[in-house]
Amino acid sequence: MKLLTAAFVGGLLLISTHANAQVTPGAHQVGINIGFANPLNNTNVGGDSAEFGRVGPAFGVNYFYQLQRYLSLGGDFNYKNFGSQYYGHIEVEPSAWTLLAIGRLDLLPDNNIRPYGLLGLGVGGARRELDYPTHETSGSSVGLAFALGAGVDYDINASWLVGAELRYSIIGTNNNDTGADSVSSFDVLFKGGYKF
């Protein structure tokens, strides 16, 4: 009986904290995200066109400042390792990163479940290593980066949140260094955050 009462009281406390959770101007949010990234473009390997890697892990950190009820501004850093692939006797190991200023439109700011859309602009880089049987070469390039995404945040309580996000990103690169004029990916990210 004591266990049932404790569970009931705990549930009421959880529900009551949900009622107080909302977006307020002037609030800060920091978070981390993990997930996976799927490269969408090809690269040149030994004169042949090949996929720029395969689905691999992605992780990052972010910060947002709630400027208005529906608008937050901030930035994030994301790193993606696209995994290695073999083309004949050549192993290709690509990766990419982005550092973006983000504008985020928060829909339903008074609800515990808040969908949002985001637009990001900044810099990014891509790296490609080619491992031949006798030697290794690598090239990297940095350029303008752009991201477009949508996601949802869920308030666990007034301070903590979890969520998920779908994001398309593209990085302008030098074809001589990475074998591609741009590196793009579709990312699926799961996140946790803290509001203060």
mmCIF file of C-alpha atoms in Angstrom:
data_model
loop_
_atom_site.group_PDB
_atom_site.id
_atom_site.type_symbol
_atom_site.label_atom_id
_atom_site.label_comp_id
_atom_site.label_asym_id
_atom_site.label_seq_id
_atom_site.Cartn_x
_atom_site.Cartn_y
_atom_site.Cartn_z
ATOM 1 C CA MET A 1 0.000 0.000 0.000
ATOM 2 C CA LYS A 2 2.864 2.400 0.806
ATOM 3 C CA LEU A 3 4.412 1.700 -2.586
ATOM 4 C CA LEU A 4 1.130 2.449 -4.356
ATOM 5 C CA THR A 5 0.727 5.710 -2.412
ATOM 6 C CA ALA A 6 4.312 6.757 -3.198
ATOM 7 C CA ALA A 7 3.784 6.019 -6.914
ATOM 8 C CA PHE A 8 0.528 8.012 -6.888
ATOM 9 C CA VAL A 9 2.158 11.022 -5.177
ATOM 10 C CA GLY A 10 5.132 10.808 -7.556
ATOM 11 C CA GLY A 11 2.790 10.793 -10.548
ATOM 12 C CA LEU A 12 0.935 13.852 -9.216
ATOM 13 C CA LEU A 13 4.241 15.684 -8.744
ATOM 14 C CA LEU A 14 5.299 14.815 -12.288
ATOM 15 C CA ILE A 15 1.975 16.033 -13.693
ATOM 16 C CA SER A 16 2.155 19.247 -11.648
ATOM 17 C CA THR A 17 5.640 20.034 -12.962
ATOM 18 C CA HIS A 18 4.332 19.551 -16.507
ATOM 19 C CA ALA A 19 1.731 22.248 -15.908
ATOM 20 C CA ASN A 20 4.492 24.767 -15.121
ATOM 21 C CA ALA A 21 6.738 23.853 -18.049
ATOM 22 C CA GLN A 22 6.579 26.369 -20.887
ATOM 23 C CA VAL A 23 8.694 28.606 -23.065
ATOM 24 C CA THR A 24 9.440 32.015 -21.556
ATOM 25 C CA PRO A 25 11.362 34.909 -23.136
ATOM 26 C CA GLY A 26 14.803 35.323 -21.631
ATOM 27 C CA ALA A 27 15.255 31.622 -20.898
ATOM 28 C CA HIS A 28 18.428 29.752 -21.832
ATOM 29 C CA GLN A 29 18.683 26.164 -23.022
ATOM 30 C CA VAL A 30 21.763 23.962 -23.379
ATOM 31 C CA GLY A 31 21.741 20.459 -24.734
ATOM 32 C CA ILE A 32 23.441 17.544 -26.382
ATOM 33 C CA ASN A 33 22.308 15.392 -29.275
ATOM 34 C CA ILE A 34 23.245 11.985 -30.600
ATOM 35 C CA GLY A 35 21.982 10.100 -33.594
ATOM 36 C CA PHE A 36 23.046 9.137 -37.061
ATOM 37 C CA ALA A 37 23.778 10.872 -40.358
ATOM 38 C CA ASN A 38 23.225 9.572 -43.870
ATOM 39 C CA PRO A 39 25.449 11.152 -46.568
ATOM 40 C CA LEU A 40 23.524 12.071 -49.711
ATOM 41 C CA ASN A 41 26.210 12.875 -52.268
ATOM 42 C CA ASN A 42 28.966 11.069 -54.147
ATOM 43 C CA THR A 43 32.715 11.498 -54.193
ATOM 44 C CA ASN A 44 35.408 10.739 -56.743
ATOM 45 C CA VAL A 45 37.584 7.710 -55.895
ATOM 46 C CA GLY A 46 40.244 6.855 -58.446
ATOM 47 C CA GLY A 47 38.237 8.447 -61.265
ATOM 48 C CA ASP A 48 35.030 6.581 -60.335
ATOM 49 C CA SER A 49 31.962 7.993 -58.611
ATOM 50 C CA ALA A 50 31.309 6.472 -55.182
ATOM 51 C CA GLU A 51 29.078 7.234 -52.203
ATOM 52 C CA PHE A 52 30.556 9.701 -49.710
ATOM 53 C CA GLY A 53 30.487 7.122 -46.918
ATOM 54 C CA ARG A 54 27.547 5.381 -45.354
ATOM 55 C CA VAL A 55 25.211 5.914 -42.410
ATOM 56 C CA GLY A 56 27.299 6.721 -39.354
ATOM 57 C CA PRO A 57 27.107 8.248 -35.889
ATOM 58 C CA ALA A 58 26.497 11.949 -35.260
ATOM 59 C CA PHE A 59 26.755 13.943 -32.049
ATOM 60 C CA GLY A 60 26.719 17.580 -31.027
ATOM 61 C CA VAL A 61 26.058 20.322 -28.497
ATOM 62 C CA ASN A 62 23.752 23.333 -28.688
ATOM 63 C CA TYR A 63 22.692 26.529 -26.935
ATOM 64 C CA PHE A 64 19.526 28.596 -27.418
ATOM 65 C CA TYR A 65 18.311 31.909 -26.007
ATOM 66 C CA GLN A 66 14.521 32.408 -26.056
ATOM 67 C CA LEU A 67 14.226 35.855 -27.656
ATOM 68 C CA GLN A 68 10.419 35.822 -27.877
ATOM 69 C CA ARG A 69 7.750 33.241 -27.113
ATOM 70 C CA TYR A 70 7.935 31.825 -30.646
ATOM 71 C CA LEU A 71 11.553 32.585 -31.555
ATOM 72 C CA SER A 72 14.856 31.419 -30.131
ATOM 73 C CA LEU A 73 18.361 32.116 -31.403
ATOM 74 C CA GLY A 74 21.502 30.169 -30.703
ATOM 75 C CA GLY A 75 24.130 27.950 -32.141
ATOM 76 C CA ASP A 76 25.280 24.388 -32.366
ATOM 77 C CA PHE A 77 28.221 22.213 -33.260
ATOM 78 C CA ASN A 78 27.721 18.799 -34.871
ATOM 79 C CA TYR A 79 30.214 16.125 -35.897
ATOM 80 C CA LYS A 80 29.405 13.232 -38.249
ATOM 81 C CA ASN A 81 31.500 10.164 -38.955
ATOM 82 C CA PHE A 82 30.171 8.540 -42.108
ATOM 83 C CA GLY A 83 31.962 5.220 -41.606
ATOM 84 C CA SER A 84 34.462 3.570 -43.905
ATOM 85 C CA GLN A 85 33.782 1.820 -47.206
ATOM 86 C CA TYR A 86 35.934 -0.200 -49.572
ATOM 87 C CA TYR A 87 36.116 0.483 -53.297
ATOM 88 C CA GLY A 88 38.379 -2.205 -54.686
ATOM 89 C CA HIS A 89 41.528 -2.067 -52.545
ATOM 90 C CA ILE A 90 40.898 1.546 -51.449
ATOM 91 C CA GLU A 91 39.299 2.270 -48.070
ATOM 92 C CA VAL A 92 37.441 5.596 -47.893
ATOM 93 C CA GLU A 93 36.928 7.186 -44.447
ATOM 94 C CA PRO A 94 34.854 10.415 -44.609
ATOM 95 C CA SER A 95 33.634 12.737 -41.851
ATOM 96 C CA ALA A 96 32.084 16.196 -41.578
ATOM 97 C CA TRP A 97 31.343 18.905 -38.995
ATOM 98 C CA THR A 98 29.229 22.073 -38.822
ATOM 99 C CA LEU A 99 29.289 25.147 -36.578
ATOM 100 C CA LEU A 100 26.032 27.032 -37.140
ATOM 101 C CA ALA A 101 24.085 30.043 -35.932
ATOM 102 C CA ILE A 102 20.513 28.777 -35.555
ATOM 103 C CA GLY A 103 17.159 30.514 -35.709
ATOM 104 C CA ARG A 104 14.364 28.376 -34.326
ATOM 105 C CA LEU A 105 10.602 28.922 -34.625
ATOM 106 C CA ASP A 106 8.885 27.311 -31.638
ATOM 107 C CA LEU A 107 5.293 26.290 -32.256
ATOM 108 C CA LEU A 108 2.867 25.831 -29.344
ATOM 109 C CA PRO A 109 5.164 27.549 -26.787
ATOM 110 C CA ASP A 110 2.757 26.941 -23.868
ATOM 111 C CA ASN A 111 2.576 23.164 -24.323
ATOM 112 C CA ASN A 112 4.814 20.429 -22.968
ATOM 113 C CA ILE A 113 5.157 18.976 -26.463
ATOM 114 C CA ARG A 114 6.497 21.694 -28.758
ATOM 115 C CA PRO A 115 7.217 21.168 -32.460
ATOM 116 C CA TYR A 116 9.673 23.559 -34.073
ATOM 117 C CA GLY A 117 11.396 24.412 -37.325
ATOM 118 C CA LEU A 118 14.957 25.639 -37.634
ATOM 119 C CA LEU A 119 17.269 27.331 -40.092
ATOM 120 C CA GLY A 120 21.037 27.415 -39.645
ATOM 121 C CA LEU A 121 23.908 29.187 -41.370
ATOM 122 C CA GLY A 122 27.604 29.026 -40.589
ATOM 123 C CA VAL A 123 30.743 27.102 -41.486
ATOM 124 C CA GLY A 124 31.456 23.442 -41.906
ATOM 125 C CA GLY A 125 34.181 21.117 -42.950
ATOM 126 C CA ALA A 126 34.577 17.719 -44.532
ATOM 127 C CA ARG A 127 37.494 15.309 -44.447
ATOM 128 C CA ARG A 128 38.190 12.279 -46.587
ATOM 129 C CA GLU A 129 40.976 9.747 -46.019
ATOM 130 C CA LEU A 130 41.927 7.259 -48.724
ATOM 131 C CA ASP A 131 43.831 4.213 -47.503
ATOM 132 C CA TYR A 132 45.606 2.440 -50.354
ATOM 133 C CA PRO A 133 47.426 -0.877 -49.797
ATOM 134 C CA THR A 134 50.794 0.932 -49.944
ATOM 135 C CA HIS A 135 50.051 4.449 -48.668
ATOM 136 C CA GLU A 136 47.432 6.838 -47.303
ATOM 137 C CA THR A 137 46.226 10.235 -48.514
ATOM 138 C CA SER A 138 43.765 12.656 -46.985
ATOM 139 C CA GLY A 139 42.129 15.939 -47.828
ATOM 140 C CA SER A 140 39.917 18.347 -45.957
ATOM 141 C CA SER A 141 37.984 21.433 -46.925
ATOM 142 C CA VAL A 142 36.105 24.149 -45.035
ATOM 143 C CA GLY A 143 33.251 26.159 -46.494
ATOM 144 C CA LEU A 144 29.862 27.752 -45.984
ATOM 145 C CA ALA A 145 27.300 25.482 -44.309
ATOM 146 C CA PHE A 146 23.508 25.549 -44.277
ATOM 147 C CA ALA A 147 20.925 23.493 -42.370
ATOM 148 C CA LEU A 148 17.158 23.143 -42.472
ATOM 149 C CA GLY A 149 15.317 21.041 -39.920
ATOM 150 C CA ALA A 150 12.252 20.251 -37.849
ATOM 151 C CA GLY A 151 11.831 18.592 -34.505
ATOM 152 C CA VAL A 152 9.911 18.321 -31.284
ATOM 153 C CA ASP A 153 10.785 19.044 -27.638
ATOM 154 C CA TYR A 154 9.073 17.359 -24.700
ATOM 155 C CA ASP A 155 9.334 18.889 -21.223
ATOM 156 C CA ILE A 156 10.006 16.261 -18.564
ATOM 157 C CA ASN A 157 9.650 19.029 -15.969
ATOM 158 C CA ALA A 158 10.285 22.788 -15.810
ATOM 159 C CA SER A 159 14.050 22.344 -16.291
ATOM 160 C CA TRP A 160 14.712 19.146 -18.274
ATOM 161 C CA LEU A 161 13.591 18.206 -21.770
ATOM 162 C CA VAL A 162 14.097 15.493 -24.371
ATOM 163 C CA GLY A 163 13.385 15.584 -28.062
ATOM 164 C CA ALA A 164 14.070 14.449 -31.587
ATOM 165 C CA GLU A 165 15.058 16.297 -34.749
ATOM 166 C CA LEU A 166 15.336 15.680 -38.488
ATOM 167 C CA ARG A 167 17.886 17.833 -40.264
ATOM 168 C CA TYR A 168 19.237 18.335 -43.761
ATOM 169 C CA SER A 169 22.662 19.983 -43.939
ATOM 170 C CA ILE A 170 25.015 20.896 -46.754
ATOM 171 C CA ILE A 171 28.644 22.055 -46.655
ATOM 172 C CA GLY A 172 30.413 23.712 -49.575
ATOM 173 C CA THR A 173 33.740 21.937 -50.140
ATOM 174 C CA ASN A 174 36.652 21.900 -52.563
ATOM 175 C CA ASN A 175 36.397 19.062 -55.089
ATOM 176 C CA ASN A 176 40.188 18.620 -55.179
ATOM 177 C CA ASP A 177 40.327 17.932 -51.422
ATOM 178 C CA THR A 178 37.181 15.865 -50.795
ATOM 179 C CA GLY A 179 36.253 14.581 -54.258
ATOM 180 C CA ALA A 180 32.963 16.525 -54.068
ATOM 181 C CA ASP A 181 31.832 20.128 -54.561
ATOM 182 C CA SER A 182 29.601 19.807 -51.496
ATOM 183 C CA VAL A 183 28.895 17.328 -48.728
ATOM 184 C CA SER A 184 25.264 16.933 -47.706
ATOM 185 C CA SER A 185 23.557 14.655 -45.220
ATOM 186 C CA PHE A 186 20.199 13.832 -43.698
ATOM 187 C CA ASP A 187 20.515 13.559 -39.912
ATOM 188 C CA VAL A 188 18.249 11.952 -37.310
ATOM 189 C CA LEU A 189 19.108 13.314 -33.853
ATOM 190 C CA PHE A 190 17.858 12.523 -30.348
ATOM 191 C CA LYS A 191 18.537 15.101 -27.684
ATOM 192 C CA GLY A 192 18.410 16.055 -24.069
ATOM 193 C CA GLY A 193 18.499 19.584 -22.700
ATOM 194 C CA TYR A 194 18.417 21.772 -19.633
ATOM 195 C CA LYS A 195 16.535 25.100 -19.383
ATOM 196 C CA PHE A 196 17.443 27.882 -16.969
#
